[in-house]
PDB file of C-alpha atoms and ligand atoms in Angstrom:
ATOM      1  CA  MET J   1       5.765  -1.278 -10.130  1.00 97.00           C
ATOM      2  CA  LYS J   2       2.677  -2.081  -8.594  1.00 98.00           C
ATOM      3  CA  PHE J   3       0.156   0.272  -6.977  1.00 98.00           C
ATOM      4  CA  PHE J   4      -1.829  -0.818  -4.077  1.00 98.00           C
ATOM      5  CA  MET J   5      -4.389   1.671  -2.742  1.00 98.00           C
ATOM      6  CA  ASP J   6      -4.173   2.474   1.144  1.00 97.00           C
ATOM      7  CA  THR J   7      -7.916   2.761   1.501  1.00 97.00           C
ATOM      8  CA  ALA J   8     -11.041   1.242   2.746  1.00 97.00           C
ATOM      9  CA  ASN J   9     -12.941   2.726   0.261  1.00 96.00           C
ATOM     10  CA  VAL J  10     -14.657   0.388  -1.448  1.00 96.00           C
ATOM     11  CA  GLU J  11     -16.157   2.713  -4.173  1.00 95.00           C
ATOM     12  CA  ALA J  12     -13.095   4.467  -4.786  1.00 94.00           C
ATOM     13  CA  ILE J  13     -11.423   0.928  -5.165  1.00 96.00           C
ATOM     14  CA  ARG J  14     -14.093   0.040  -7.811  1.00 95.00           C
ATOM     15  CA  LYS J  15     -13.310   3.045  -9.489  1.00 93.00           C
ATOM     16  CA  TYR J  16      -9.670   2.569  -9.807  1.00 94.00           C
ATOM     17  CA  ALA J  17      -9.816  -0.840 -10.564  1.00 93.00           C
ATOM     18  CA  ALA J  18     -12.036  -0.058 -13.300  1.00 94.00           C
ATOM     19  CA  LEU J  19      -8.736   1.924 -14.673  1.00 93.00           C
ATOM     20  CA  GLY J  20      -6.379  -1.340 -14.650  1.00 94.00           C
ATOM     21  CA  MET J  21      -4.468   0.469 -12.048  1.00 92.00           C
ATOM     22  CA  VAL J  22      -5.147  -1.225  -8.688  1.00 96.00           C
ATOM     23  CA  ASP J  23      -2.802  -4.649  -8.131  1.00 98.00           C
ATOM     24  CA  GLY J  24      -3.784  -4.601  -4.215  1.00 98.00           C
ATOM     25  CA  ILE J  25      -4.679  -2.748  -1.340  1.00 98.00           C
ATOM     26  CA  THR J  26      -3.846  -1.980   1.924  1.00 98.00           C
ATOM     27  CA  THR J  27      -5.755  -1.325   5.004  1.00 97.00           C
ATOM     28  CA  ASN J  28      -4.858  -0.652   8.792  1.00 96.00           C
ATOM     29  CA  PRO J  29      -7.097  -0.142  12.103  1.00 96.00           C
ATOM     30  CA  THR J  30      -7.485   3.761  11.734  1.00 96.00           C
ATOM     31  CA  ILE J  31      -8.437   3.408   7.759  1.00 96.00           C
ATOM     32  CA  ILE J  32     -10.756   1.118   9.045  1.00 96.00           C
ATOM     33  CA  ALA J  33     -12.529   2.942  11.758  1.00 96.00           C
ATOM     34  CA  ARG J  34     -12.239   6.055   9.523  1.00 94.00           C
ATOM     35  CA  SER J  35     -14.669   4.383   7.165  1.00 93.00           C
ATOM     36  CA  GLY J  36     -17.750   4.260   9.638  1.00 95.00           C
ATOM     37  CA  ARG J  37     -18.414   0.714   9.147  1.00 95.00           C
ATOM     38  CA  ASN J  38     -18.008  -2.747  10.276  1.00 97.00           C
ATOM     39  CA  HIS J  39     -14.380  -4.541  10.282  1.00 97.00           C
ATOM     40  CA  GLU J  40     -15.335  -7.829   8.635  1.00 98.00           C
ATOM     41  CA  GLN J  41     -17.798  -6.410   6.145  1.00 97.00           C
ATOM     42  CA  VAL J  42     -15.812  -3.502   4.898  1.00 97.00           C
ATOM     43  CA  ILE J  43     -13.156  -6.160   4.473  1.00 98.00           C
ATOM     44  CA  ARG J  44     -15.142  -8.713   2.407  1.00 98.00           C
ATOM     45  CA  ASP J  45     -16.178  -6.095   0.371  1.00 97.00           C
ATOM     46  CA  ILE J  46     -12.879  -4.969  -0.462  1.00 98.00           C
ATOM     47  CA  SER J  47     -11.498  -8.826  -1.325  1.00 97.00           C
ATOM     48  CA  ALA J  48     -14.690  -8.979  -3.448  1.00 97.00           C
ATOM     49  CA  ALA J  49     -14.385  -6.212  -5.118  1.00 96.00           C
ATOM     50  CA  ILE J  50     -10.513  -6.918  -6.349  1.00 96.00           C
ATOM     51  CA  ALA J  51      -8.007 -10.002  -7.043  1.00 95.00           C
ATOM     52  CA  GLY J  52      -5.150  -8.804  -5.750  1.00 97.00           C
ATOM     53  CA  PRO J  53      -3.385  -8.823  -1.876  1.00 98.00           C
ATOM     54  CA  VAL J  54      -5.483  -7.079   0.627  1.00 98.00           C
ATOM     55  CA  SER J  55      -4.120  -6.310   3.687  1.00 98.00           C
ATOM     56  CA  VAL J  56      -5.631  -6.406   6.802  1.00 98.00           C
ATOM     57  CA  GLU J  57      -3.958  -5.452  10.048  1.00 97.00           C
ATOM     58  CA  GLY J  58      -3.652  -8.983  13.242  1.00 95.00           C
ATOM     59  CA  ILE J  59      -3.898  -6.930  16.345  1.00 93.00           C
ATOM     60  CA  GLY J  60      -2.337  -8.607  19.367  1.00 94.00           C
ATOM     61  CA  GLN J  61       0.184  -8.481  22.416  1.00 96.00           C
ATOM     62  CA  THR J  62       1.241 -11.804  21.790  1.00 97.00           C
ATOM     63  CA  ALA J  63       2.131 -13.757  18.657  1.00 98.00           C
ATOM     64  CA  GLU J  64      -0.516 -16.432  19.636  1.00 97.00           C
ATOM     65  CA  GLU J  65      -2.765 -13.395  19.807  1.00 98.00           C
ATOM     66  CA  ILE J  66      -1.954 -12.419  16.358  1.00 98.00           C
ATOM     67  CA  VAL J  67      -2.266 -15.915  14.539  1.00 97.00           C
ATOM     68  CA  LYS J  68      -5.483 -16.503  16.506  1.00 97.00           C
ATOM     69  CA  GLU J  69      -7.163 -12.972  14.271  1.00 96.00           C
ATOM     70  CA  ALA J  70      -5.011 -13.864  10.987  1.00 97.00           C
ATOM     71  CA  GLU J  71      -7.131 -17.150  11.030  1.00 96.00           C
ATOM     72  CA  VAL J  72     -10.473 -15.569  11.206  1.00 97.00           C
ATOM     73  CA  PHE J  73      -9.780 -13.031   8.965  1.00 97.00           C
ATOM     74  CA  SER J  74      -7.800 -15.518   6.574  1.00 97.00           C
ATOM     75  CA  LYS J  75     -11.279 -16.428   6.074  1.00 97.00           C
ATOM     76  CA  TRP J  76     -13.138 -13.550   4.942  1.00 97.00           C
ATOM     77  CA  GLY J  77     -11.652 -13.940   1.366  1.00 97.00           C
ATOM     78  CA  ASN J  78      -9.044 -15.530  -0.704  1.00 96.00           C
ATOM     79  CA  ASN J  79      -6.651 -12.609  -0.974  1.00 98.00           C
ATOM     80  CA  ILE J  80      -6.257 -11.953   2.492  1.00 98.00           C
ATOM     81  CA  VAL J  81      -2.784 -10.641   3.541  1.00 98.00           C
ATOM     82  CA  ILE J  82      -1.901 -10.448   7.536  1.00 98.00           C
ATOM     83  CA  LYS J  83      -0.149  -7.095   8.894  1.00 98.00           C
ATOM     84  CA  VAL J  84       1.519  -7.637  11.319  1.00 98.00           C
ATOM     85  CA  ALA J  85       3.414  -4.817  13.412  1.00 98.00           C
ATOM     86  CA  MET J  86       7.016  -4.964  13.762  1.00 98.00           C
ATOM     87  CA  ASN J  87       8.224  -6.059  17.388  1.00 97.00           C
ATOM     88  CA  GLU J  88       9.585  -9.302  18.798  1.00 97.00           C
ATOM     89  CA  GLU J  89       5.965 -10.964  18.937  1.00 98.00           C
ATOM     90  CA  GLY J  90       5.418  -9.560  15.537  1.00 98.00           C
ATOM     91  CA  LEU J  91       8.610 -11.373  14.386  1.00 98.00           C
ATOM     92  CA  ARG J  92       7.425 -14.881  16.274  1.00 98.00           C
ATOM     93  CA  ALA J  93       4.021 -14.079  14.314  1.00 98.00           C
ATOM     94  CA  VAL J  94       5.613 -13.744  10.875  1.00 98.00           C
ATOM     95  CA  ARG J  95       7.587 -16.850  11.372  1.00 96.00           C
ATOM     96  CA  ILE J  96       4.125 -18.876  12.506  1.00 97.00           C
ATOM     97  CA  LEU J  97       2.291 -17.355   9.868  1.00 97.00           C
ATOM     98  CA  SER J  98       4.211 -18.470   7.079  1.00 94.00           C
ATOM     99  CA  GLY J  99       4.459 -21.757   8.122  1.00 94.00           C
ATOM    100  CA  LYS J 100       0.880 -22.240   7.949  1.00 95.00           C
ATOM    101  CA  GLY J 101       1.174 -20.592   4.599  1.00 95.00           C
ATOM    102  CA  LEU J 102      -0.583 -17.516   5.217  1.00 97.00           C
ATOM    103  CA  LYS J 103       0.958 -14.207   3.336  1.00 98.00           C
ATOM    104  CA  THR J 104       1.922 -11.179   5.726  1.00 98.00           C
ATOM    105  CA  ASN J 105       2.870  -7.616   5.878  1.00 98.00           C
ATOM    106  CA  VAL J 106       5.059  -6.265   8.214  1.00 98.00           C
ATOM    107  CA  THR J 107       4.064  -2.881   8.796  1.00 98.00           C
ATOM    108  CA  LEU J 108       5.165   0.409  10.546  1.00 98.00           C
ATOM    109  CA  VAL J 109       8.809  -0.307   9.875  1.00 98.00           C
ATOM    110  CA  PHE J 110      11.065   2.932  10.475  1.00 98.00           C
ATOM    111  CA  SER J 111      15.087   1.824  10.093  1.00 98.00           C
ATOM    112  CA  ALA J 112      17.279  -0.826   7.436  1.00 98.00           C
ATOM    113  CA  SER J 113      17.423  -3.119  10.807  1.00 98.00           C
ATOM    114  CA  GLN J 114      13.376  -3.529  11.102  1.00 98.00           C
ATOM    115  CA  ALA J 115      13.419  -4.097   7.395  1.00 98.00           C
ATOM    116  CA  LEU J 116      16.150  -6.742   7.605  1.00 98.00           C
ATOM    117  CA  LEU J 117      14.462  -8.630  10.516  1.00 98.00           C
ATOM    118  CA  ALA J 118      11.274  -8.796   8.579  1.00 98.00           C
ATOM    119  CA  ALA J 119      12.636 -10.709   5.544  1.00 97.00           C
ATOM    120  CA  LYS J 120      14.428 -12.641   7.449  1.00 96.00           C
ATOM    121  CA  ALA J 121      11.137 -13.872   8.948  1.00 96.00           C
ATOM    122  CA  GLY J 122       9.898 -14.538   6.051  1.00 96.00           C
ATOM    123  CA  ALA J 123       7.472 -11.929   5.201  1.00 98.00           C
ATOM    124  CA  THR J 124       5.500 -11.431   1.702  1.00 98.00           C
ATOM    125  CA  TYR J 125       5.870  -7.885   2.367  1.00 98.00           C
ATOM    126  CA  VAL J 126       7.635  -4.945   4.258  1.00 98.00           C
ATOM    127  CA  SER J 127       5.942  -1.512   5.107  1.00 98.00           C
ATOM    128  CA  PRO J 128       8.113   1.272   5.564  1.00 98.00           C
ATOM    129  CA  PHE J 129       6.325   4.662   6.382  1.00 98.00           C
ATOM    130  CA  VAL J 130       8.193   7.616   4.357  1.00 98.00           C
ATOM    131  CA  GLY J 131       5.605  10.303   5.622  1.00 98.00           C
ATOM    132  CA  ARG J 132       5.632   8.937   8.971  1.00 98.00           C
ATOM    133  CA  LEU J 133       9.548   9.447   8.679  1.00 98.00           C
ATOM    134  CA  ASP J 134       9.532  12.919   6.927  1.00 98.00           C
ATOM    135  CA  ASP J 135       6.889  14.373   9.516  1.00 97.00           C
ATOM    136  CA  ALA J 136       9.413  13.484  11.859  1.00 98.00           C
ATOM    137  CA  GLY J 137      11.924  15.155  10.001  1.00 98.00           C
ATOM    138  CA  VAL J 138      13.967  12.151   8.754  1.00 97.00           C
ATOM    139  CA  ASP J 139      14.023  11.491   4.997  1.00 97.00           C
ATOM    140  CA  GLY J 140      11.940   8.371   4.447  1.00 98.00           C
ATOM    141  CA  MET J 141      12.857   8.082   0.791  1.00 98.00           C
ATOM    142  CA  GLN J 142      16.574   7.240   1.829  1.00 98.00           C
ATOM    143  CA  LEU J 143      14.882   4.111   4.034  1.00 98.00           C
ATOM    144  CA  ILE J 144      13.329   2.861   1.008  1.00 98.00           C
ATOM    145  CA  ARG J 145      16.986   3.389  -1.024  1.00 98.00           C
ATOM    146  CA  ASP J 146      19.044   1.718   1.871  1.00 98.00           C
ATOM    147  CA  ILE J 147      15.944  -1.579   2.325  1.00 98.00           C
ATOM    148  CA  MET J 148      16.268  -1.935  -1.541  1.00 98.00           C
ATOM    149  CA  ASP J 149      20.109  -1.839  -1.530  1.00 98.00           C
ATOM    150  CA  ILE J 150      20.108  -4.535   1.344  1.00 98.00           C
ATOM    151  CA  TYR J 151      17.374  -6.932   0.050  1.00 98.00           C
ATOM    152  CA  LYS J 152      19.277  -7.006  -3.511  1.00 98.00           C
ATOM    153  CA  ASN J 153      22.937  -7.680  -1.537  1.00 98.00           C
ATOM    154  CA  TYR J 154      20.789 -11.096  -0.317  1.00 97.00           C
ATOM    155  CA  GLY J 155      18.414 -11.752  -3.035  1.00 98.00           C
ATOM    156  CA  PHE J 156      15.544 -11.204  -0.151  1.00 98.00           C
ATOM    157  CA  LYS J 157      12.460 -11.999  -1.826  1.00 97.00           C
ATOM    158  CA  THR J 158       9.867  -9.750   0.733  1.00 98.00           C
ATOM    159  CA  GLU J 159       8.433  -6.763  -1.402  1.00 98.00           C
ATOM    160  CA  VAL J 160       9.157  -3.696  -0.405  1.00 98.00           C
ATOM    161  CA  ILE J 161       5.561  -1.696  -0.217  1.00 98.00           C
ATOM    162  CA  VAL J 162       6.317   2.379   0.402  1.00 98.00           C
ATOM    163  CA  ALA J 163       3.585   2.865   2.690  1.00 98.00           C
ATOM    164  CA  SER J 164       2.475   6.303   4.542  1.00 98.00           C
ATOM    165  CA  VAL J 165       2.501   8.270   0.858  1.00 98.00           C
ATOM    166  CA  ARG J 166       1.440  11.594   1.042  1.00 97.00           C
ATOM    167  CA  SER J 167       2.495  13.098  -2.295  1.00 97.00           C
ATOM    168  CA  THR J 168       2.475  12.168  -6.183  1.00 98.00           C
ATOM    169  CA  LYS J 169       6.326  13.287  -5.353  1.00 97.00           C
ATOM    170  CA  HIS J 170       6.620  10.292  -2.736  1.00 98.00           C
ATOM    171  CA  VAL J 171       5.600   7.599  -5.420  1.00 98.00           C
ATOM    172  CA  GLU J 172       7.797   8.889  -8.470  1.00 98.00           C
ATOM    173  CA  GLU J 173      10.832   8.880  -5.695  1.00 98.00           C
ATOM    174  CA  ALA J 174       9.628   5.150  -5.115  1.00 98.00           C
ATOM    175  CA  ALA J 175       9.675   4.462  -8.395  1.00 98.00           C
ATOM    176  CA  LYS J 176      13.188   5.928  -9.056  1.00 98.00           C
ATOM    177  CA  ALA J 177      14.054   3.843  -5.674  1.00 98.00           C
ATOM    178  CA  GLY J 178      13.083   0.614  -7.645  1.00 98.00           C
ATOM    179  CA  ALA J 179      10.686  -0.003  -4.806  1.00 98.00           C
ATOM    180  CA  HIS J 180       8.297  -2.847  -5.792  1.00 98.00           C
ATOM    181  CA  ILE J 181       4.991  -1.101  -4.619  1.00 98.00           C
ATOM    182  CA  ALA J 182       3.868   2.580  -3.526  1.00 98.00           C
ATOM    183  CA  THR J 183       0.130   1.922  -1.422  1.00 98.00           C
ATOM    184  CA  ILE J 184      -1.458   5.306  -2.400  1.00 98.00           C
ATOM    185  CA  PRO J 185      -3.951   7.091  -0.470  1.00 96.00           C
ATOM    186  CA  ASP J 186      -7.253   7.796  -3.105  1.00 92.00           C
ATOM    187  CA  LYS J 187      -6.830  11.832  -2.767  1.00 94.00           C
ATOM    188  CA  VAL J 188      -3.050  11.137  -3.808  1.00 96.00           C
ATOM    189  CA  PHE J 189      -4.192   8.546  -6.949  1.00 93.00           C
ATOM    190  CA  ALA J 190      -6.223  11.042  -8.408  1.00 92.00           C
ATOM    191  CA  GLU J 191      -3.884  13.548  -8.456  1.00 96.00           C
ATOM    192  CA  MET J 192      -1.196  11.588 -10.811  1.00 95.00           C
ATOM    193  CA  TRP J 193      -2.671  11.924 -14.036  1.00 94.00           C
ATOM    194  CA  LYS J 194      -3.410  15.629 -13.307  1.00 95.00           C
ATOM    195  CA  HIS J 195      -1.171  18.415 -14.397  1.00 96.00           C
ATOM    196  CA  PRO J 196      -2.516  21.961 -15.093  1.00 97.00           C
ATOM    197  CA  LEU J 197      -0.412  21.955 -18.360  1.00 98.00           C
ATOM    198  CA  THR J 198      -2.302  19.517 -19.502  1.00 98.00           C
ATOM    199  CA  ASP J 199      -5.223  21.028 -18.257  1.00 97.00           C
ATOM    200  CA  LYS J 200      -4.569  23.709 -20.491  1.00 98.00           C
ATOM    201  CA  GLY J 201      -3.651  21.673 -23.416  1.00 98.00           C
ATOM    202  CA  ILE J 202      -6.468  19.987 -23.448  1.00 98.00           C
ATOM    203  CA  ALA J 203      -8.852  23.333 -23.509  1.00 98.00           C
ATOM    204  CA  GLN J 204      -7.063  24.550 -26.471  1.00 98.00           C
ATOM    205  CA  PHE J 205      -7.123  21.297 -28.370  1.00 98.00           C
ATOM    206  CA  LEU J 206     -10.539  21.358 -27.924  1.00 97.00           C
ATOM    207  CA  ASP J 207     -11.127  24.960 -29.206  1.00 96.00           C
ATOM    208  CA  ASP J 208      -8.833  24.945 -32.281  1.00 96.00           C
ATOM    209  CA  HIS J 209      -9.959  21.500 -33.007  1.00 96.00           C
ATOM    210  CA  ALA J 210     -13.948  22.982 -33.359  1.00 95.00           C
ATOM    211  CA  ARG J 211     -12.595  26.319 -34.930  1.00 94.00           C
ATOM    212  CA  SER J 212     -10.918  24.023 -37.711  1.00 94.00           C
ATOM    213  CA  LYS J 213     -13.917  21.822 -37.580  1.00 91.00           C
ATOM    214  CA  SER J 214     -16.035  24.834 -38.280  1.00 89.00           C
ATOM    215  CA  ASN J 215     -14.025  25.625 -41.562  1.00 89.00           C
ATOM    216  CA  LYS J 216     -15.657  26.103 -44.517  1.00 83.00           C
TER     217      LYS J 216
HETATM  218  C1  E4P F   1       0.107   1.427   4.817  1.00 85.27           C
HETATM  219  O1  E4P F   1       0.153  -0.139   5.040  1.00 85.27           O
HETATM  220  C2  E4P F   1      -0.491   2.113   5.709  1.00 85.27           C
HETATM  221  O2  E4P F   1      -1.214   1.594   6.964  1.00 85.27           O
HETATM  222  C3  E4P F   1      -0.677   3.639   6.015  1.00 85.27           C
HETATM  223  O3  E4P F   1      -0.156   4.144   4.926  1.00 85.27           O
HETATM  224  C4  E4P F   1      -0.338   4.724   6.794  1.00 85.27           C
HETATM  225  O4  E4P F   1      -0.521   5.598   6.324  1.00 85.27           O
HETATM  226  P1  E4P F   1      -0.270   6.959   7.301  1.00 85.27           P
HETATM  227  O5  E4P F   1       0.955   7.373   7.876  1.00 85.27           O
HETATM  228  O6  E4P F   1      -0.761   8.157   6.509  1.00 85.27           O
HETATM  229  O7  E4P F   1      -0.944   6.780   8.245  1.00 85.27           O
END
């Protein structure tokens, strides 16, 4: 299973990449705006900080507008993936971009039908949003299981990125469903190695070790 980070925080990316845990990055316009930095600059910095794929959203009302943005963004690094929102124009854009040899990530996916279309269009990745579905009272993780089943039935090569991750539970469930990737916000990443019983155990071992070392 691959771990992507869902962030534009370059410091956090460097920190977790040093642990060997970061296989790629996803961003969206909201994440970039939240960073308070210039769009191009932050993407260039992220692209330079990590070898894996970096998803950047191509915004446009038509496929041609999206493709035009994609052509600019893809010059900002050699690992840029173009994120394309799921709709009719988005699907057309994915076809054009795939034809040009550019990698794509179809985003804002909330149904198995949408995921099926993304795969048929030749998307490299598809991003179903589990957290936003949960927020709307729908079981987001069931969608992941359904997509994995459908992709296996037909041998689609599109990789499933579990997106809109809110908790470590989401990451665990994504792994159980066999999803290729979970894209994880830095806050959730930092919770993954924590457990109160681990902290308690470490404190006790430190204490006991110090005591036994001082035994004559
Ligand atoms: C990732 O590709 C998405 O942009 C992101 O996970 C959305 O998360 P949110 O629902 O917390 O905004």
